[in-house]
Short mmCIF file of C-alpha atoms and ligand atoms in Angstrom, two decimals:
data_model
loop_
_atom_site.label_atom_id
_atom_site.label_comp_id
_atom_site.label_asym_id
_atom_site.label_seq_id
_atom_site.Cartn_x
_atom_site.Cartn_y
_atom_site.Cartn_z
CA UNK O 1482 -25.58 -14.22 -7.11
CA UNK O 1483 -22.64 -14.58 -5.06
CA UNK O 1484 -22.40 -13.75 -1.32
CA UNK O 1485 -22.00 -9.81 -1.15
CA UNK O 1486 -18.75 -9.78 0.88
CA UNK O 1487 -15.45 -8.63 -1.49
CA UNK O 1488 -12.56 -6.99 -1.38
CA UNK O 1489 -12.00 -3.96 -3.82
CA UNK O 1490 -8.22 -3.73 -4.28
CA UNK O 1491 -7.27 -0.19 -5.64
CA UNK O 1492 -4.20 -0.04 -7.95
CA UNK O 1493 -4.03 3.61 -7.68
CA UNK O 1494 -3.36 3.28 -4.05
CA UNK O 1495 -0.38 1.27 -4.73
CA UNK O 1496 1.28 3.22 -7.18
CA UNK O 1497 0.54 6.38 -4.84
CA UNK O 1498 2.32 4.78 -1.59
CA UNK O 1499 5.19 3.66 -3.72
CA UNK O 1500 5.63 7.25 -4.39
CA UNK O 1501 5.33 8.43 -0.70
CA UNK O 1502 7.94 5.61 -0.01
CA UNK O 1503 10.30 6.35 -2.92
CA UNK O 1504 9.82 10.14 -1.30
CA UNK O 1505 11.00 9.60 1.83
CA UNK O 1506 13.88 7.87 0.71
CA UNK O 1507 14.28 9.92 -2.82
CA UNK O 1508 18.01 8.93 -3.31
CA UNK O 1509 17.84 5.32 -2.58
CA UNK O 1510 16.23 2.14 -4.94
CA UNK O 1511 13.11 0.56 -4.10
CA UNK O 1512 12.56 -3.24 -3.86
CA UNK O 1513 8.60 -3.26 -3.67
CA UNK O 1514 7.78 -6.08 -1.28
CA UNK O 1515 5.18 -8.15 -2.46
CA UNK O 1516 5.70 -11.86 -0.53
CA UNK O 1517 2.54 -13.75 0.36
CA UNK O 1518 0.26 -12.55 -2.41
CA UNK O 1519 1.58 -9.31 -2.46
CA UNK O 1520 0.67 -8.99 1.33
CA UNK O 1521 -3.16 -10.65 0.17
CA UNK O 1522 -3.54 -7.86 -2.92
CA UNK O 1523 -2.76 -10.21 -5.55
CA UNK O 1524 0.70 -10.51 -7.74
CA UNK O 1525 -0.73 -8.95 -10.49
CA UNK O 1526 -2.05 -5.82 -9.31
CA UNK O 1527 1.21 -5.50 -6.91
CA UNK O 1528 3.00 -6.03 -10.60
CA UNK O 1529 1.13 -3.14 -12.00
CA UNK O 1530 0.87 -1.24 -9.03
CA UNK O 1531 4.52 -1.23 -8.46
CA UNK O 1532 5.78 -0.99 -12.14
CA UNK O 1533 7.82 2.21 -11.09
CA UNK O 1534 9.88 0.18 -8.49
CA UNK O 1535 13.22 -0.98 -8.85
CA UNK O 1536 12.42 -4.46 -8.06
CA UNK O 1537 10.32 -6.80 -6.32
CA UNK O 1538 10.64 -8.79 -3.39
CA UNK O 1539 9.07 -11.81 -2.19
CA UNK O 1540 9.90 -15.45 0.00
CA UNK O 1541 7.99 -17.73 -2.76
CA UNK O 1542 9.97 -18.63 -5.63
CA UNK O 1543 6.75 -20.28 -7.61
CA UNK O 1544 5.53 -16.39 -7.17
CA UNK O 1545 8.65 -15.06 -8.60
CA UNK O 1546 8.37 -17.36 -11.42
CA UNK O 1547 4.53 -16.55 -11.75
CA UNK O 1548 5.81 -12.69 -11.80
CA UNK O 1549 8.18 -13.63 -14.57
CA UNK O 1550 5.61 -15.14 -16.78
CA UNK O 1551 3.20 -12.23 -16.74
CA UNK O 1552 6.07 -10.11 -18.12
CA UNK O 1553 7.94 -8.39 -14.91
CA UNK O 1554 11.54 -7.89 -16.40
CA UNK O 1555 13.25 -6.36 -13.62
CA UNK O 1556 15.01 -7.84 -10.77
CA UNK O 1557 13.18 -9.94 -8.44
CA UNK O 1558 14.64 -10.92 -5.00
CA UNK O 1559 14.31 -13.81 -2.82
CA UNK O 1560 14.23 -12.51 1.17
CA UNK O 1561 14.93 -15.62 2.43
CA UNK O 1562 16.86 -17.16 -0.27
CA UNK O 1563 16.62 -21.01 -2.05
CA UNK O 1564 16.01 -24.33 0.27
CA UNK O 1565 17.46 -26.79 -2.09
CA UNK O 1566 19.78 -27.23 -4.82
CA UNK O 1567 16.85 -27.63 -7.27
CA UNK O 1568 15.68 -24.31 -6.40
CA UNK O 1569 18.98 -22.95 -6.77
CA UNK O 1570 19.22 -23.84 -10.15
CA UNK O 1571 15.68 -22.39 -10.53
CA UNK O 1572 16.47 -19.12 -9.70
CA UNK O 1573 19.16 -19.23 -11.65
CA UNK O 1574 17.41 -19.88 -14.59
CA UNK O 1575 14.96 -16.95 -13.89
CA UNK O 1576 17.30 -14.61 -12.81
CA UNK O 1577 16.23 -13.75 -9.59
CA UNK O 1578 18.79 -12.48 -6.72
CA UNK O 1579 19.07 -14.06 -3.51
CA UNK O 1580 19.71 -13.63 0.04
CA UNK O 1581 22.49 -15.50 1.43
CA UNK O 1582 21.94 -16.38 5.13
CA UNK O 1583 23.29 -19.21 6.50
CA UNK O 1584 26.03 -21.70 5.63
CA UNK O 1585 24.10 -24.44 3.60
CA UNK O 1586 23.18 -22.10 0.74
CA UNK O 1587 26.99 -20.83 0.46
CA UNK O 1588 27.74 -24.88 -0.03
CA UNK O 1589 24.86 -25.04 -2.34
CA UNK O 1590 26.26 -22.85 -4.29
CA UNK O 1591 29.33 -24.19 -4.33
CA UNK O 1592 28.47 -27.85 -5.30
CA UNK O 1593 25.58 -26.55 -7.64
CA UNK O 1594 26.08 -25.71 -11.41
CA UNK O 1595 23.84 -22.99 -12.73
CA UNK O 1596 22.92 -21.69 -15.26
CA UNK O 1597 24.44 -18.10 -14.94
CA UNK O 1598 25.87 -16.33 -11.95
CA UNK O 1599 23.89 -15.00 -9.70
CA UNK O 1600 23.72 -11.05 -7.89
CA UNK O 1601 23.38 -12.34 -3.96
CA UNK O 1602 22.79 -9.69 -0.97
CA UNK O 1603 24.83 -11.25 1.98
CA UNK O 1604 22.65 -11.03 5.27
CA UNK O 1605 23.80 -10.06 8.87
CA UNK O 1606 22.02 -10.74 11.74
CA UNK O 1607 22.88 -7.52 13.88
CA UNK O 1608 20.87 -8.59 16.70
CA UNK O 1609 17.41 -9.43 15.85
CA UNK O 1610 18.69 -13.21 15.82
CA UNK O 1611 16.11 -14.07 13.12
CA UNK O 1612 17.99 -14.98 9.58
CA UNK O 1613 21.69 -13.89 8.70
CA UNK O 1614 25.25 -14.41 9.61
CA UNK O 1615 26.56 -13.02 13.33
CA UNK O 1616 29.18 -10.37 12.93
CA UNK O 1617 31.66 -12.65 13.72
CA UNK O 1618 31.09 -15.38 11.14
CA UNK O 1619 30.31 -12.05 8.48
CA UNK O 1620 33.57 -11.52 7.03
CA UNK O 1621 34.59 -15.25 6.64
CA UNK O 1622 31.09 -16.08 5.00
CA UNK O 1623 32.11 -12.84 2.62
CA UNK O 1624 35.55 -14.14 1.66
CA UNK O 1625 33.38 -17.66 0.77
CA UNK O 1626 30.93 -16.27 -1.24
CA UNK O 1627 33.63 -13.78 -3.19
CA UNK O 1628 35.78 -16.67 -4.34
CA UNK O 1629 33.24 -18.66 -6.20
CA UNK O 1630 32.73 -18.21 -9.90
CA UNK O 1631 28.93 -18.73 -9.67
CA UNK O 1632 28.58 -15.45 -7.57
CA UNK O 1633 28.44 -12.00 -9.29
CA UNK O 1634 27.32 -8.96 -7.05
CA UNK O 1635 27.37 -8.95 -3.67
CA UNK O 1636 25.19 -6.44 -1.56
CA UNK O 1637 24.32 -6.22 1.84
CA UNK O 1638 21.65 -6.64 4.21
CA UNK O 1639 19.92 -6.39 7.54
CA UNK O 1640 17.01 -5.88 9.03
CA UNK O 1641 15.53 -4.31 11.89
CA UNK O 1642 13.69 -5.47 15.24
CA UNK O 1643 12.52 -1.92 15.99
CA UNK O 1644 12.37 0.77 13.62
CA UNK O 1645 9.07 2.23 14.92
CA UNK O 1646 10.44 2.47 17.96
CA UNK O 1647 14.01 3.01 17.63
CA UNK O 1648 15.07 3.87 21.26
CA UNK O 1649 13.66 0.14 21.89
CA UNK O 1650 15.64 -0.10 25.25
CA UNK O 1651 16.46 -3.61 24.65
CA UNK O 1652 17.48 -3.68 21.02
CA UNK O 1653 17.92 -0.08 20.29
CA UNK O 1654 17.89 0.66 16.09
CA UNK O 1655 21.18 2.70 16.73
CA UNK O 1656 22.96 -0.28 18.08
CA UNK O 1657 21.55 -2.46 14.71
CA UNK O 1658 22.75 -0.04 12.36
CA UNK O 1659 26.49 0.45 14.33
CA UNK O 1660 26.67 -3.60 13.95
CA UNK O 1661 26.21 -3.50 10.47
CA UNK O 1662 28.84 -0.60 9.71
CA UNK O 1663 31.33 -2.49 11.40
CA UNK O 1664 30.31 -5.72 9.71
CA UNK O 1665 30.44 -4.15 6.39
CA UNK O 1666 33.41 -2.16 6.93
CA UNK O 1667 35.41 -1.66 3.72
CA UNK O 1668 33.31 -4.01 2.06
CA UNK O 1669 32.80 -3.00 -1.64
CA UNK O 1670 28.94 -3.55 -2.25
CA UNK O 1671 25.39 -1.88 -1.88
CA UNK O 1672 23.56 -1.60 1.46
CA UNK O 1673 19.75 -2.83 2.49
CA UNK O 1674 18.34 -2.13 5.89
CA UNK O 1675 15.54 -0.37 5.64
CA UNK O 1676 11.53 -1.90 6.02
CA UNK O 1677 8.84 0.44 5.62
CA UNK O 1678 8.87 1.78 9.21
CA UNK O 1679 13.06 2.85 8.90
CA UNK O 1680 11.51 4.08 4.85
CA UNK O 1681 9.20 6.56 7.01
CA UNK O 1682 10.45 7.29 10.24
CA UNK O 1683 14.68 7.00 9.65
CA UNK O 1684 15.43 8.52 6.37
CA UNK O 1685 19.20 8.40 7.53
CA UNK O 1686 19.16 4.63 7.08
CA UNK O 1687 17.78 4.25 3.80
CA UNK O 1688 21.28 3.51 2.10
CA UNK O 1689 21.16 1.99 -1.66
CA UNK O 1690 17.47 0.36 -1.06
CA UNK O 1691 14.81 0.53 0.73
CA UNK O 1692 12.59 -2.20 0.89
CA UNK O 1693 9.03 -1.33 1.98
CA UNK O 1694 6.14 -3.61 2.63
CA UNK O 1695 3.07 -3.07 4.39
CA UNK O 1696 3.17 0.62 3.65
CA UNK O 1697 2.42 0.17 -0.22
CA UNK O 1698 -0.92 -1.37 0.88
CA UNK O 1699 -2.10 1.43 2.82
CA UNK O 1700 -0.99 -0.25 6.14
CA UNK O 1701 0.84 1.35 9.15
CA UNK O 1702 4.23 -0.20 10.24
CA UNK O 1703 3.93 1.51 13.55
CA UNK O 1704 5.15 5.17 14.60
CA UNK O 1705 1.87 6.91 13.31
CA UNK O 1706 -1.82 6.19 11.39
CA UNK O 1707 -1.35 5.48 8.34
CA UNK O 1708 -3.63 8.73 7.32
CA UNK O 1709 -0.51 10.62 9.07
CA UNK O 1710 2.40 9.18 6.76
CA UNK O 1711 -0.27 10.06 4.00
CA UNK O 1712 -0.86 6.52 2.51
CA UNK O 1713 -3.70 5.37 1.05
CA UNK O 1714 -5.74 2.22 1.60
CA UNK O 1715 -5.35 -0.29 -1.30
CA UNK O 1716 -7.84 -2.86 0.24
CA UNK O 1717 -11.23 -2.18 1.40
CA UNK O 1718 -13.60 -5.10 2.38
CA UNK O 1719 -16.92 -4.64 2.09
CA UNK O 1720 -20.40 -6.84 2.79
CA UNK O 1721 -23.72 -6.22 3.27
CA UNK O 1722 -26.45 -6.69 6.45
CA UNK O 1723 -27.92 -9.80 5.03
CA UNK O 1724 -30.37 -10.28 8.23
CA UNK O 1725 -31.59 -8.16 11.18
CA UNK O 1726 -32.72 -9.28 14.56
CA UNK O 1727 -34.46 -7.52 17.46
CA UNK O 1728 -33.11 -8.13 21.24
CA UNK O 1729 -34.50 -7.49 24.74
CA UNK O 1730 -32.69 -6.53 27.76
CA UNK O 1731 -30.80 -10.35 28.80
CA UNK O 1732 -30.68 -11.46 24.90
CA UNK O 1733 -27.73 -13.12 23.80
CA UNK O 1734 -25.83 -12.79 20.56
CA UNK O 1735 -23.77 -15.92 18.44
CA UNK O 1736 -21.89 -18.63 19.98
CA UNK O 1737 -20.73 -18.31 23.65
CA UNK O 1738 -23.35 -16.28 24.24
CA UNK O 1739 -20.37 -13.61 24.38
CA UNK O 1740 -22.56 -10.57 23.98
CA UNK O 1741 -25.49 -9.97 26.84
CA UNK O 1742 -28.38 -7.22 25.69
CA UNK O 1743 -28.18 -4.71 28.41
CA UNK O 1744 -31.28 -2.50 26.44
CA UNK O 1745 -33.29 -3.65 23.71
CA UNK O 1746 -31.57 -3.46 20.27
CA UNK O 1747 -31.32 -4.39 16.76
CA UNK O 1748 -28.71 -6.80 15.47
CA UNK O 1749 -27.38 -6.55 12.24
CA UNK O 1750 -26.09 -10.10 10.88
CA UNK O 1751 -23.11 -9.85 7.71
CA UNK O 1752 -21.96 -11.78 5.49
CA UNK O 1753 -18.10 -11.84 6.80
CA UNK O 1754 -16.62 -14.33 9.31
CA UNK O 1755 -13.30 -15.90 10.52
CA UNK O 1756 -13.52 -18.00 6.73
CA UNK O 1757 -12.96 -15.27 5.08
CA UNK O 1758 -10.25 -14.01 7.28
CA UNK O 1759 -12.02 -11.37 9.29
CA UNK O 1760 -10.25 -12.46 13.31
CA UNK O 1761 -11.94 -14.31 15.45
CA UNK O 1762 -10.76 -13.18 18.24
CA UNK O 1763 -11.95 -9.49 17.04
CA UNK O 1764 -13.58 -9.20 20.17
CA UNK O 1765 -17.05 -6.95 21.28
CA UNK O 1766 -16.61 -3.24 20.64
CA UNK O 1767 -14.49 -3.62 17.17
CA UNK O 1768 -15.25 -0.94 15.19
CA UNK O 1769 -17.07 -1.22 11.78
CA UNK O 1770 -19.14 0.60 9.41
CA UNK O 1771 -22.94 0.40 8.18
CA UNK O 1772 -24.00 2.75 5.88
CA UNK O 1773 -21.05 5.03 6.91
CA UNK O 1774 -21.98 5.10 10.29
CA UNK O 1775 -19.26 3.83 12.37
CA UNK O 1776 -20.28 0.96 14.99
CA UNK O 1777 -18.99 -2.22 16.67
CA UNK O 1778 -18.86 -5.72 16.62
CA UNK O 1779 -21.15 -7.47 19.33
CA UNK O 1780 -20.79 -11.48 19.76
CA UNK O 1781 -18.54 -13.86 18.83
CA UNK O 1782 -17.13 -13.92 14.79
CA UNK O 1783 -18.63 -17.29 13.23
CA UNK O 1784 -17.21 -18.95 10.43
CA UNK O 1785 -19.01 -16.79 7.67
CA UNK O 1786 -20.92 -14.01 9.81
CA UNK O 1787 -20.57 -11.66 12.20
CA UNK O 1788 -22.43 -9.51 14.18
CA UNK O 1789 -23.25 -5.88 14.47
CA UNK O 1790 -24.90 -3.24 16.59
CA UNK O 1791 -27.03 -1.30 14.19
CA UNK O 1792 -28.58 1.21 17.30
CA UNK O 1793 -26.41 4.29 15.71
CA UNK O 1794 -27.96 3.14 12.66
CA UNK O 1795 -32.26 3.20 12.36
CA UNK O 1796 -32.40 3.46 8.41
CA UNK O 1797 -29.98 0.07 8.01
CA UNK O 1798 -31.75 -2.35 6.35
CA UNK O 1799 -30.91 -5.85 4.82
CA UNK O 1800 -28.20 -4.69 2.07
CA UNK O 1801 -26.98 -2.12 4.10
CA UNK O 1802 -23.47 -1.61 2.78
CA UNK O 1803 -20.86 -2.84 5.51
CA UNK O 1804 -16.87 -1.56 5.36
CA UNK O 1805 -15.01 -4.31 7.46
CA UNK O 1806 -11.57 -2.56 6.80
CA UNK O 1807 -10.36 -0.07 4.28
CA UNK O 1808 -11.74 3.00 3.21
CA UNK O 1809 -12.57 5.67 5.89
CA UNK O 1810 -11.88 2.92 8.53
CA UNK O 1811 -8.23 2.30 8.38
CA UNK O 1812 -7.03 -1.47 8.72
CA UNK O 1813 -4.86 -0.95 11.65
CA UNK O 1814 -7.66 0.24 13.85
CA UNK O 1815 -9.92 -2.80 13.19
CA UNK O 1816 -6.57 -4.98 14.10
CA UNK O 1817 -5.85 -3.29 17.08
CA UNK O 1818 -8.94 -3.92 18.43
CA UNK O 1819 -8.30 -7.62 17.94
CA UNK O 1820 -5.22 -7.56 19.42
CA UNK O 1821 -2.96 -8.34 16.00
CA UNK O 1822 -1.69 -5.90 13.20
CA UNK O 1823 -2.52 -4.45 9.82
CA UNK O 1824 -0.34 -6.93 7.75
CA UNK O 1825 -1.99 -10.27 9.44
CA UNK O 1826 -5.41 -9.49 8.77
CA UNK O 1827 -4.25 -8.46 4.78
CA UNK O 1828 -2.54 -11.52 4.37
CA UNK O 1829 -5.17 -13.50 6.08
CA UNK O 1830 -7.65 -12.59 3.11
CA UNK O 1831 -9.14 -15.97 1.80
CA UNK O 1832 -9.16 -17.02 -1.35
CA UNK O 1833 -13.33 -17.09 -1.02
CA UNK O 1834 -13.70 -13.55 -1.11
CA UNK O 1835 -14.39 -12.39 -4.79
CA UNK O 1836 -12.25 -9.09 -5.91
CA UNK O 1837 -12.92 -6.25 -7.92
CA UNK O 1838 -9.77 -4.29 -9.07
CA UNK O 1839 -10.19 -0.52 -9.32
CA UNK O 1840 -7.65 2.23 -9.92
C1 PLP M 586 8.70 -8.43 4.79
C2 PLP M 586 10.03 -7.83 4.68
C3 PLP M 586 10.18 -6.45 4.50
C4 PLP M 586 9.00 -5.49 4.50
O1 PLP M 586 8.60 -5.23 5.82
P1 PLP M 586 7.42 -4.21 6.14
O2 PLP M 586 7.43 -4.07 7.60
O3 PLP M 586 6.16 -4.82 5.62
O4 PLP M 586 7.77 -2.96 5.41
C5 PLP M 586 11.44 -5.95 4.33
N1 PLP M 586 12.53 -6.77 4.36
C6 PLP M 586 12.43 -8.09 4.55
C7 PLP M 586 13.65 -8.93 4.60
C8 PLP M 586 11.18 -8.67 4.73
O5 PLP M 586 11.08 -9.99 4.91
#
């Protein structure tokens, strides 16, 4: 048998967030974003789970062509566009649509023969000084891209530092979204800004697409619980208590000796740790749940346990069922206690932990 830890992905969950994005942005197009294993659910599932977008999104172009091959017709996008000439050509051949953000890909593709032209979205950097052109090099990087022959459609695109907290003092969303008006300026082409946090808090920014991430998994960009924005949790990860110990008052727990008995209590020991991409650093007090009982995490996460305080618990028992994350304890709670965010600990899911697909 194998160990009891997996992670039940729930396609039904998917499809129902894609709808609460496409709500709050019912005029615009949706590219689905589905980059590093559709955020650790899987390409396939985000494939099915998504079929009603308008596209999908992604940074890996071996996952676009994997998306191709099982069947997905519509248009895919590259967020952070082709490295090298090869992979130019590549996504030519597939059909995908790129970003355009620096210099070297514009001279790619002019020294680069492909095999049909491609749509590009043209990418500003309005502030958060991550990828794109500066307003100032905008235009001239435009007038580039429109003269050559291999380019078809040009959108446009930014993206934003703070959209869950858009009076940000330092980089305030309003002063984002002026840049790129006046970048774009009478500019013939489609506009991009919004992530899922501008999708649910700012519908006034979600122009010709929105592209939403973490919110189609169940996850909270910020601004409110995820429960509040009314998504649903597509992954839950669940174990079991495969061992129980007994502690006196001064009894220590795992390595470090992190936790220190203050009364006695019983331990429960599950099949989860840092190997299976469950943090580390998660530290005493993160919540968890034993047979629906909510408790916490005491000692420090090992490589393929972790440890947890079964006192609200009498009845748990070896196979107790344990939720890690998920359903009826929402992801974003779990990584705030360790000090990180919903998306990491999604992504972080290792390739050990078997799946079941429901939904
Ligand atoms: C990842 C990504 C998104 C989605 O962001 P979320 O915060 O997960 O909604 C949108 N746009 C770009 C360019 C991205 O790289």
């Amino acid at each position: 048998m194998p160990r009891p830890l997996i992670a039940t992905i729930d396609v039904s969950a998917l499809t129902h967030n894609l709808k609460v994005a496409k709500s709050c942005a019912p005029n615009s197009k949706t590219w689905a974003i589905v980059k590093a294993n559709a955020y650790g659910h899987g390409l396939a599932r985000a494939m099915r789970g998504f079929a009603a977008s308008d596209g999908l999104g992604l940074v890996e172009i071996d996952g676009a062509a994997h998306l191709r091959e099982m069947g997905w017709q519509k248009p895919l996008l590259l967020l952070e566009g082709f490295f090298d000439p090869s992979d130019l050509k590549f996504a030519a051949q597939l059909q995908l649509e790129t970003v355009i953000h620096n210099q070297q890909q514009i001279d790619m593709l002019r020294t680069t023969p492909i095999a049909a032209p491609l749509d590009i979205y043209l990418k500003l950097n309005s502030g958060m000084n991550r990828l794109g052109f500066a307003p100032d090099q905008f235009r001239a990087a435009y007038a580039q891209l429109r003269a050559l022959p291999s380019v078809r459609q040009i959108r446009f695109m930014t993206h934003f530092a703070n959209a869950d907290d858009a009076a940000n003092s330092t980089l305030p969303m309003a002063q984002q979204m002026r840049c790129f008006r006046t970048a774009t300026a009478g500019l013939e082409g489609e506009h991009s800004l919004a992530n899922s946090a501008a999708d649910l808090l700012h519908s006034d920014v979600a122009a010709d697409w929105v592209r939403p991430g973490v919110m189609l998994y169940g996850g909270s960009p910020g601004g409110n619980t995820a429960i509040e924005f009314g998504l649903l949790p597509a992954m839950t990860l669940t174990s079991e208590v495969i061992g129980i110990q007994h502690i006196n008052v001064g009894d220590a727990v795992g390595y470090g000796s992190l936790f220190i008995a203050q009364q006695p209590l019983t331990v429960g020991v599950v099949a989860c740790g840092y190997a299976d991409g469950y943090p580390r650093h998660a530290p005493n007090g993160t919540p968890i749940m034993v047979d629906g009982v909510r408790t916490r995490v005491i000692g420090r996460v090992s490589m393929d346990l972790l440890t947890v305080d079964l006192t609200p618990i009498p009845n748990a028992h070896i196979g107790s069922k344990v939720i890690l994350w998920g359903d009826g304890l929402p992801i974003d709670e779990v990584a705030q206690s360790a000090g990180t965010i919903g998306y990491e600990l999604m992504c972080a899911l290792a390739p050990r932990v078997a799946i079941i697909e429901i939904g």
